[in-house]
mmCIF file of C-alpha atoms in Angstrom:
data_model
loop_
_atom_site.group_PDB
_atom_site.id
_atom_site.type_symbol
_atom_site.label_atom_id
_atom_site.label_comp_id
_atom_site.label_asym_id
_atom_site.label_seq_id
_atom_site.Cartn_x
_atom_site.Cartn_y
_atom_site.Cartn_z
ATOM 1 C CA UNK B 1 -32.643 -21.417 42.777
ATOM 2 C CA UNK B 2 -31.069 -19.983 45.920
ATOM 3 C CA UNK B 3 -34.385 -19.968 47.783
ATOM 4 C CA UNK B 4 -35.758 -23.280 46.463
ATOM 5 C CA UNK B 5 -36.578 -25.787 49.204
ATOM 6 C CA UNK B 6 -36.677 -28.992 47.135
ATOM 7 C CA UNK B 7 -34.278 -30.544 44.632
ATOM 8 C CA UNK B 8 -37.082 -30.754 42.076
ATOM 9 C CA UNK B 9 -37.718 -27.000 42.251
ATOM 10 C CA UNK B 10 -33.997 -26.277 42.161
ATOM 11 C CA UNK B 11 -33.488 -28.454 39.070
ATOM 12 C CA UNK B 12 -36.444 -26.791 37.353
ATOM 13 C CA UNK B 13 -34.946 -23.325 37.757
ATOM 14 C CA UNK B 14 -31.473 -24.582 36.825
ATOM 15 C CA UNK B 15 -32.881 -25.963 33.564
ATOM 16 C CA UNK B 16 -34.376 -22.534 32.835
ATOM 17 C CA UNK B 17 -30.979 -20.914 33.426
ATOM 18 C CA UNK B 18 -29.261 -23.456 31.195
ATOM 19 C CA UNK B 19 -31.612 -22.540 28.337
ATOM 20 C CA UNK B 20 -30.496 -18.933 28.626
ATOM 21 C CA UNK B 21 -26.750 -19.544 28.981
ATOM 22 C CA UNK B 22 -25.069 -22.849 29.796
ATOM 23 C CA UNK B 23 -21.968 -21.009 31.010
ATOM 24 C CA UNK B 24 -23.956 -19.691 33.976
ATOM 25 C CA UNK B 25 -24.885 -23.225 35.000
ATOM 26 C CA UNK B 26 -21.261 -24.377 34.692
ATOM 27 C CA UNK B 27 -20.074 -21.409 36.747
ATOM 28 C CA UNK B 28 -22.579 -22.030 39.546
ATOM 29 C CA UNK B 29 -21.724 -25.726 39.564
ATOM 30 C CA UNK B 30 -18.003 -24.964 39.924
ATOM 31 C CA UNK B 31 -18.702 -22.545 42.788
ATOM 32 C CA UNK B 32 -20.555 -25.348 44.595
ATOM 33 C CA UNK B 33 -24.311 -25.479 45.119
ATOM 34 C CA UNK B 34 -23.864 -25.841 48.878
ATOM 35 C CA UNK B 35 -22.297 -22.370 49.070
ATOM 36 C CA UNK B 36 -25.322 -20.420 47.902
ATOM 37 C CA UNK B 37 -28.432 -22.610 47.674
ATOM 38 C CA UNK B 38 -30.936 -23.469 50.350
ATOM 39 C CA UNK B 39 -31.535 -26.933 48.889
ATOM 40 C CA UNK B 40 -27.936 -28.165 48.995
ATOM 41 C CA UNK B 41 -26.716 -26.248 52.027
ATOM 42 C CA UNK B 42 -24.865 -28.397 54.575
ATOM 43 C CA UNK B 43 -26.035 -26.134 57.430
ATOM 44 C CA UNK B 44 -29.394 -24.652 58.329
ATOM 45 C CA UNK B 45 -29.422 -21.054 57.125
ATOM 46 C CA UNK B 46 -32.510 -20.204 59.238
ATOM 47 C CA UNK B 47 -33.986 -17.907 56.592
ATOM 48 C CA UNK B 48 -30.767 -15.928 56.061
ATOM 49 C CA UNK B 49 -30.066 -15.919 52.330
ATOM 50 C CA UNK B 50 -28.500 -12.496 51.784
ATOM 51 C CA UNK B 51 -25.421 -10.433 52.589
ATOM 52 C CA UNK B 52 -27.282 -7.111 52.333
ATOM 53 C CA UNK B 53 -26.224 -6.166 55.878
ATOM 54 C CA UNK B 54 -22.680 -5.682 54.527
ATOM 55 C CA UNK B 55 -23.945 -3.244 51.893
ATOM 56 C CA UNK B 56 -26.096 -1.469 54.463
ATOM 57 C CA UNK B 57 -23.152 -0.953 56.818
ATOM 58 C CA UNK B 58 -20.904 0.234 53.981
ATOM 59 C CA UNK B 59 -23.537 2.771 52.945
ATOM 60 C CA UNK B 60 -23.963 3.953 56.539
ATOM 61 C CA UNK B 61 -20.175 4.402 56.926
ATOM 62 C CA UNK B 62 -19.739 6.372 53.713
ATOM 63 C CA UNK B 63 -19.302 9.676 55.559
ATOM 64 C CA UNK B 64 -16.777 8.206 58.022
ATOM 65 C CA UNK B 65 -14.537 6.258 55.646
ATOM 66 C CA UNK B 66 -11.889 9.009 55.552
ATOM 67 C CA UNK B 67 -11.527 9.208 59.339
ATOM 68 C CA UNK B 68 -8.458 7.871 61.187
ATOM 69 C CA UNK B 69 -8.796 4.407 62.711
ATOM 70 C CA UNK B 70 -9.877 5.372 66.251
ATOM 71 C CA UNK B 71 -12.521 7.949 65.231
ATOM 72 C CA UNK B 72 -13.791 5.458 62.641
ATOM 73 C CA UNK B 73 -14.162 2.737 65.299
ATOM 74 C CA UNK B 74 -15.963 5.174 67.599
ATOM 75 C CA UNK B 75 -18.300 6.153 64.763
ATOM 76 C CA UNK B 76 -19.087 2.482 64.146
ATOM 77 C CA UNK B 77 -19.636 1.884 67.869
ATOM 78 C CA UNK B 78 -22.124 4.731 68.116
ATOM 79 C CA UNK B 79 -23.903 3.656 64.932
ATOM 80 C CA UNK B 80 -24.382 0.049 66.072
ATOM 81 C CA UNK B 81 -25.330 1.288 69.536
ATOM 82 C CA UNK B 82 -28.147 3.386 68.068
ATOM 83 C CA UNK B 83 -29.342 0.427 65.994
ATOM 84 C CA UNK B 84 -29.321 -1.825 69.049
ATOM 85 C CA UNK B 85 -31.359 0.640 71.112
ATOM 86 C CA UNK B 86 -33.927 1.003 68.316
ATOM 87 C CA UNK B 87 -34.259 -2.758 67.817
ATOM 88 C CA UNK B 88 -34.432 -3.388 71.559
ATOM 89 C CA UNK B 89 -37.192 -0.778 71.902
ATOM 90 C CA UNK B 90 -39.183 -2.417 69.091
ATOM 91 C CA UNK B 91 -38.813 -5.837 70.743
ATOM 92 C CA UNK B 92 -39.891 -4.503 74.151
ATOM 93 C CA UNK B 93 -42.989 -2.899 72.659
ATOM 94 C CA UNK B 94 -43.966 -6.083 70.824
ATOM 95 C CA UNK B 95 -46.864 -8.123 72.259
ATOM 96 C CA UNK B 96 -46.310 -11.291 70.201
ATOM 97 C CA UNK B 97 -44.396 -14.460 71.098
ATOM 98 C CA UNK B 98 -42.171 -14.073 68.034
ATOM 99 C CA UNK B 99 -40.219 -11.247 66.484
ATOM 100 C CA UNK B 100 -42.168 -9.148 63.989
ATOM 101 C CA UNK B 101 -40.652 -10.789 60.885
ATOM 102 C CA UNK B 102 -41.330 -14.344 62.059
ATOM 103 C CA UNK B 103 -44.769 -13.545 63.425
ATOM 104 C CA UNK B 104 -45.756 -12.187 59.997
ATOM 105 C CA UNK B 105 -44.469 -15.348 58.303
ATOM 106 C CA UNK B 106 -46.374 -17.530 60.763
ATOM 107 C CA UNK B 107 -49.570 -15.553 60.166
ATOM 108 C CA UNK B 108 -49.175 -15.915 56.388
ATOM 109 C CA UNK B 109 -48.695 -19.675 56.724
ATOM 110 C CA UNK B 110 -51.803 -19.864 58.905
ATOM 111 C CA UNK B 111 -53.798 -18.056 56.229
ATOM 112 C CA UNK B 112 -52.628 -20.493 53.527
ATOM 113 C CA UNK B 113 -53.487 -23.503 55.703
ATOM 114 C CA UNK B 114 -57.234 -22.733 55.704
ATOM 115 C CA UNK B 115 -57.626 -24.238 52.237
ATOM 116 C CA UNK B 116 -55.964 -27.572 53.043
ATOM 117 C CA UNK B 117 -57.391 -30.959 53.993
ATOM 118 C CA UNK B 118 -55.703 -33.165 56.612
ATOM 119 C CA UNK B 119 -55.802 -36.962 56.706
ATOM 120 C CA UNK B 120 -54.154 -38.765 59.664
ATOM 121 C CA UNK B 121 -52.000 -41.799 58.828
ATOM 122 C CA UNK B 122 -50.525 -42.460 62.284
ATOM 123 C CA UNK B 123 -50.466 -40.513 65.549
ATOM 124 C CA UNK B 124 -47.595 -38.404 64.189
ATOM 125 C CA UNK B 125 -47.747 -38.779 60.402
ATOM 126 C CA UNK B 126 -50.323 -36.816 58.408
ATOM 127 C CA UNK B 127 -51.197 -36.333 54.762
ATOM 128 C CA UNK B 128 -52.135 -32.782 53.756
ATOM 129 C CA UNK B 129 -53.884 -32.068 50.464
ATOM 130 C CA UNK B 130 -52.680 -28.757 49.036
ATOM 131 C CA UNK B 131 -54.090 -27.710 45.641
ATOM 132 C CA UNK B 132 -54.359 -31.324 44.538
ATOM 133 C CA UNK B 133 -50.853 -32.273 45.765
ATOM 134 C CA UNK B 134 -50.148 -34.474 48.793
ATOM 135 C CA UNK B 135 -47.675 -33.273 51.413
ATOM 136 C CA UNK B 136 -46.491 -35.429 54.304
ATOM 137 C CA UNK B 137 -46.105 -33.868 57.756
ATOM 138 C CA UNK B 138 -44.258 -35.766 60.497
ATOM 139 C CA UNK B 139 -44.938 -33.855 63.710
ATOM 140 C CA UNK B 140 -42.667 -36.016 65.867
ATOM 141 C CA UNK B 141 -39.562 -34.861 63.966
ATOM 142 C CA UNK B 142 -41.030 -31.513 62.871
ATOM 143 C CA UNK B 143 -40.598 -32.182 59.162
ATOM 144 C CA UNK B 144 -42.695 -31.739 56.031
ATOM 145 C CA UNK B 145 -42.121 -33.036 52.511
ATOM 146 C CA UNK B 146 -42.136 -29.407 51.298
ATOM 147 C CA UNK B 147 -39.017 -28.987 53.518
ATOM 148 C CA UNK B 148 -40.046 -25.552 54.770
ATOM 149 C CA UNK B 149 -40.924 -26.831 58.240
ATOM 150 C CA UNK B 150 -37.451 -28.222 58.958
ATOM 151 C CA UNK B 151 -35.389 -25.615 57.092
ATOM 152 C CA UNK B 152 -37.220 -22.510 58.327
ATOM 153 C CA UNK B 153 -37.735 -24.022 61.807
ATOM 154 C CA UNK B 154 -41.214 -22.533 61.695
ATOM 155 C CA UNK B 155 -44.538 -24.301 61.009
ATOM 156 C CA UNK B 156 -45.209 -24.226 57.275
ATOM 157 C CA UNK B 157 -48.796 -24.022 55.990
ATOM 158 C CA UNK B 158 -49.048 -27.833 55.916
ATOM 159 C CA UNK B 159 -47.805 -28.155 59.490
ATOM 160 C CA UNK B 160 -50.239 -25.415 60.530
ATOM 161 C CA UNK B 161 -53.107 -27.399 59.011
ATOM 162 C CA UNK B 162 -52.110 -30.439 61.102
ATOM 163 C CA UNK B 163 -51.696 -28.399 64.299
ATOM 164 C CA UNK B 164 -55.196 -26.955 63.864
ATOM 165 C CA UNK B 165 -56.583 -30.417 63.086
ATOM 166 C CA UNK B 166 -55.148 -31.764 66.361
ATOM 167 C CA UNK B 167 -55.816 -28.583 68.384
ATOM 168 C CA UNK B 168 -52.123 -28.346 69.301
ATOM 169 C CA UNK B 169 -50.480 -25.080 70.337
ATOM 170 C CA UNK B 170 -47.929 -23.986 67.746
ATOM 171 C CA UNK B 171 -45.578 -22.508 70.361
ATOM 172 C CA UNK B 172 -43.538 -25.732 70.644
ATOM 173 C CA UNK B 173 -42.913 -25.966 66.915
ATOM 174 C CA UNK B 174 -40.697 -22.990 66.097
ATOM 175 C CA UNK B 175 -37.095 -22.155 66.926
ATOM 176 C CA UNK B 176 -36.537 -20.453 70.275
ATOM 177 C CA UNK B 177 -34.183 -18.043 68.500
ATOM 178 C CA UNK B 178 -37.186 -16.466 66.779
ATOM 179 C CA UNK B 179 -38.867 -15.602 70.064
ATOM 180 C CA UNK B 180 -39.144 -12.158 71.614
ATOM 181 C CA UNK B 181 -37.127 -13.370 74.614
ATOM 182 C CA UNK B 182 -34.105 -14.288 72.518
ATOM 183 C CA UNK B 183 -34.506 -11.195 70.367
ATOM 184 C CA UNK B 184 -34.102 -9.095 73.503
ATOM 185 C CA UNK B 185 -30.997 -11.093 74.473
ATOM 186 C CA UNK B 186 -29.433 -10.094 71.159
ATOM 187 C CA UNK B 187 -29.431 -6.418 72.144
ATOM 188 C CA UNK B 188 -28.869 -6.579 75.906
ATOM 189 C CA UNK B 189 -25.043 -6.511 75.762
ATOM 190 C CA UNK B 190 -23.714 -2.917 75.573
ATOM 191 C CA UNK B 191 -20.882 -1.902 73.246
ATOM 192 C CA UNK B 192 -18.457 0.017 75.445
ATOM 193 C CA UNK B 193 -16.460 2.991 74.123
ATOM 194 C CA UNK B 194 -12.677 2.909 73.850
ATOM 195 C CA UNK B 195 -11.226 4.475 77.039
ATOM 196 C CA UNK B 196 -9.119 7.620 76.934
ATOM 197 C CA UNK B 197 -5.589 7.051 75.615
ATOM 198 C CA UNK B 198 -4.109 8.035 78.993
ATOM 199 C CA UNK B 199 -5.712 4.906 80.521
ATOM 200 C CA UNK B 200 -4.436 2.439 77.939
ATOM 201 C CA UNK B 201 -2.303 -0.422 79.224
ATOM 202 C CA UNK B 202 -0.111 -1.406 76.284
ATOM 203 C CA UNK B 203 2.281 -4.385 76.665
ATOM 204 C CA UNK B 204 5.970 -3.590 76.179
ATOM 205 C CA UNK B 205 6.277 -6.043 73.300
ATOM 206 C CA UNK B 206 3.618 -4.072 71.451
ATOM 207 C CA UNK B 207 5.268 -0.715 72.166
ATOM 208 C CA UNK B 208 8.565 -2.034 70.782
ATOM 209 C CA UNK B 209 7.035 -2.973 67.450
ATOM 210 C CA UNK B 210 7.766 -0.511 64.643
ATOM 211 C CA UNK B 211 4.849 -0.211 62.273
ATOM 212 C CA UNK B 212 6.080 0.784 58.827
ATOM 213 C CA UNK B 213 3.912 2.260 56.086
ATOM 214 C CA UNK B 214 2.821 -0.134 53.349
ATOM 215 C CA UNK B 215 5.250 -0.603 50.470
ATOM 216 C CA UNK B 216 3.147 0.677 47.598
ATOM 217 C CA UNK B 217 3.672 2.913 44.614
ATOM 218 C CA UNK B 218 1.283 5.841 44.493
ATOM 219 C CA UNK B 219 -0.211 6.534 41.097
ATOM 220 C CA UNK B 220 -0.407 10.014 39.590
ATOM 221 C CA UNK B 221 -3.482 12.140 40.205
ATOM 222 C CA UNK B 222 -6.152 11.976 42.871
ATOM 223 C CA UNK B 223 -7.230 8.597 44.307
ATOM 224 C CA UNK B 224 -9.950 6.727 42.497
ATOM 225 C CA UNK B 225 -13.091 5.334 44.022
ATOM 226 C CA UNK B 226 -15.751 2.907 42.862
ATOM 227 C CA UNK B 227 -19.101 4.384 42.004
ATOM 228 C CA UNK B 228 -22.263 2.596 40.873
ATOM 229 C CA UNK B 229 -24.275 4.474 38.266
ATOM 230 C CA UNK B 230 -27.894 3.310 37.802
ATOM 231 C CA UNK B 231 -28.971 2.873 34.181
ATOM 232 C CA UNK B 232 -32.502 2.044 32.994
ATOM 233 C CA UNK B 233 -33.635 0.312 29.826
ATOM 234 C CA UNK B 234 -36.889 -1.059 28.485
ATOM 235 C CA UNK B 235 -36.393 -4.387 30.311
ATOM 236 C CA UNK B 236 -36.015 -2.926 33.753
ATOM 237 C CA UNK B 237 -33.407 -1.381 36.024
ATOM 238 C CA UNK B 238 -29.833 -2.568 36.433
ATOM 239 C CA UNK B 239 -26.520 -1.174 37.639
ATOM 240 C CA UNK B 240 -23.225 -0.611 35.835
ATOM 241 C CA UNK B 241 -20.070 -0.045 37.868
ATOM 242 C CA UNK B 242 -17.825 2.716 36.523
ATOM 243 C CA UNK B 243 -14.642 4.509 37.608
ATOM 244 C CA UNK B 244 -14.791 8.148 38.675
ATOM 245 C CA UNK B 245 -12.076 10.401 40.018
ATOM 246 C CA UNK B 246 -12.679 11.983 43.391
ATOM 247 C CA UNK B 247 -13.550 15.687 43.212
ATOM 248 C CA UNK B 248 -10.670 18.005 44.101
#
């Protein structure tokens, strides 16, 4: 449902969910479809449908979580700096117009387009026959009835079929933010280290502030941490979150 491009596809999957448990449908409806679905989103998500980067950063910071604030920030700075250098190097060594991810998607769409038949209706409107179903491509506004063209901001297979039919270069029909040029811009700004404490210029009003410890009641025993224990069954793999005490 989250990745569906059309209302019809979304409703189909929602009906399947409702058959399993109506409470899930009610919960998702109360959350608001626009918050998590591609179909009802009020903004263009440009292919970003996950928050996995948060989990990746948390996993990468596992060893540094117990550090004081300044060493933790320096650890994060160095980590992101290394990532930026690696990604910048990959972009520099690329010989395609697009980033690797988007170039692969474009190539896949091109492959799918070989089996489609194009019929022109006007100079900008085209009918594309895809496995017995008609799709409408409007080149002037860069839209397709499958909605992938306008939501992904990348020529879908139907748009590719039209571009080949008209012998038009595809380079004008994808977002500039997917290009190698803009990918390099993402990583060109350095992340500077925090200067030595002797060079800090702290305003007097900040120095006068007394920072008190948080007003909390400490529980008995060692602190607890969340741990995720993987458990397998005959239907596949899933995760159960359990409490564990930290080792002494």
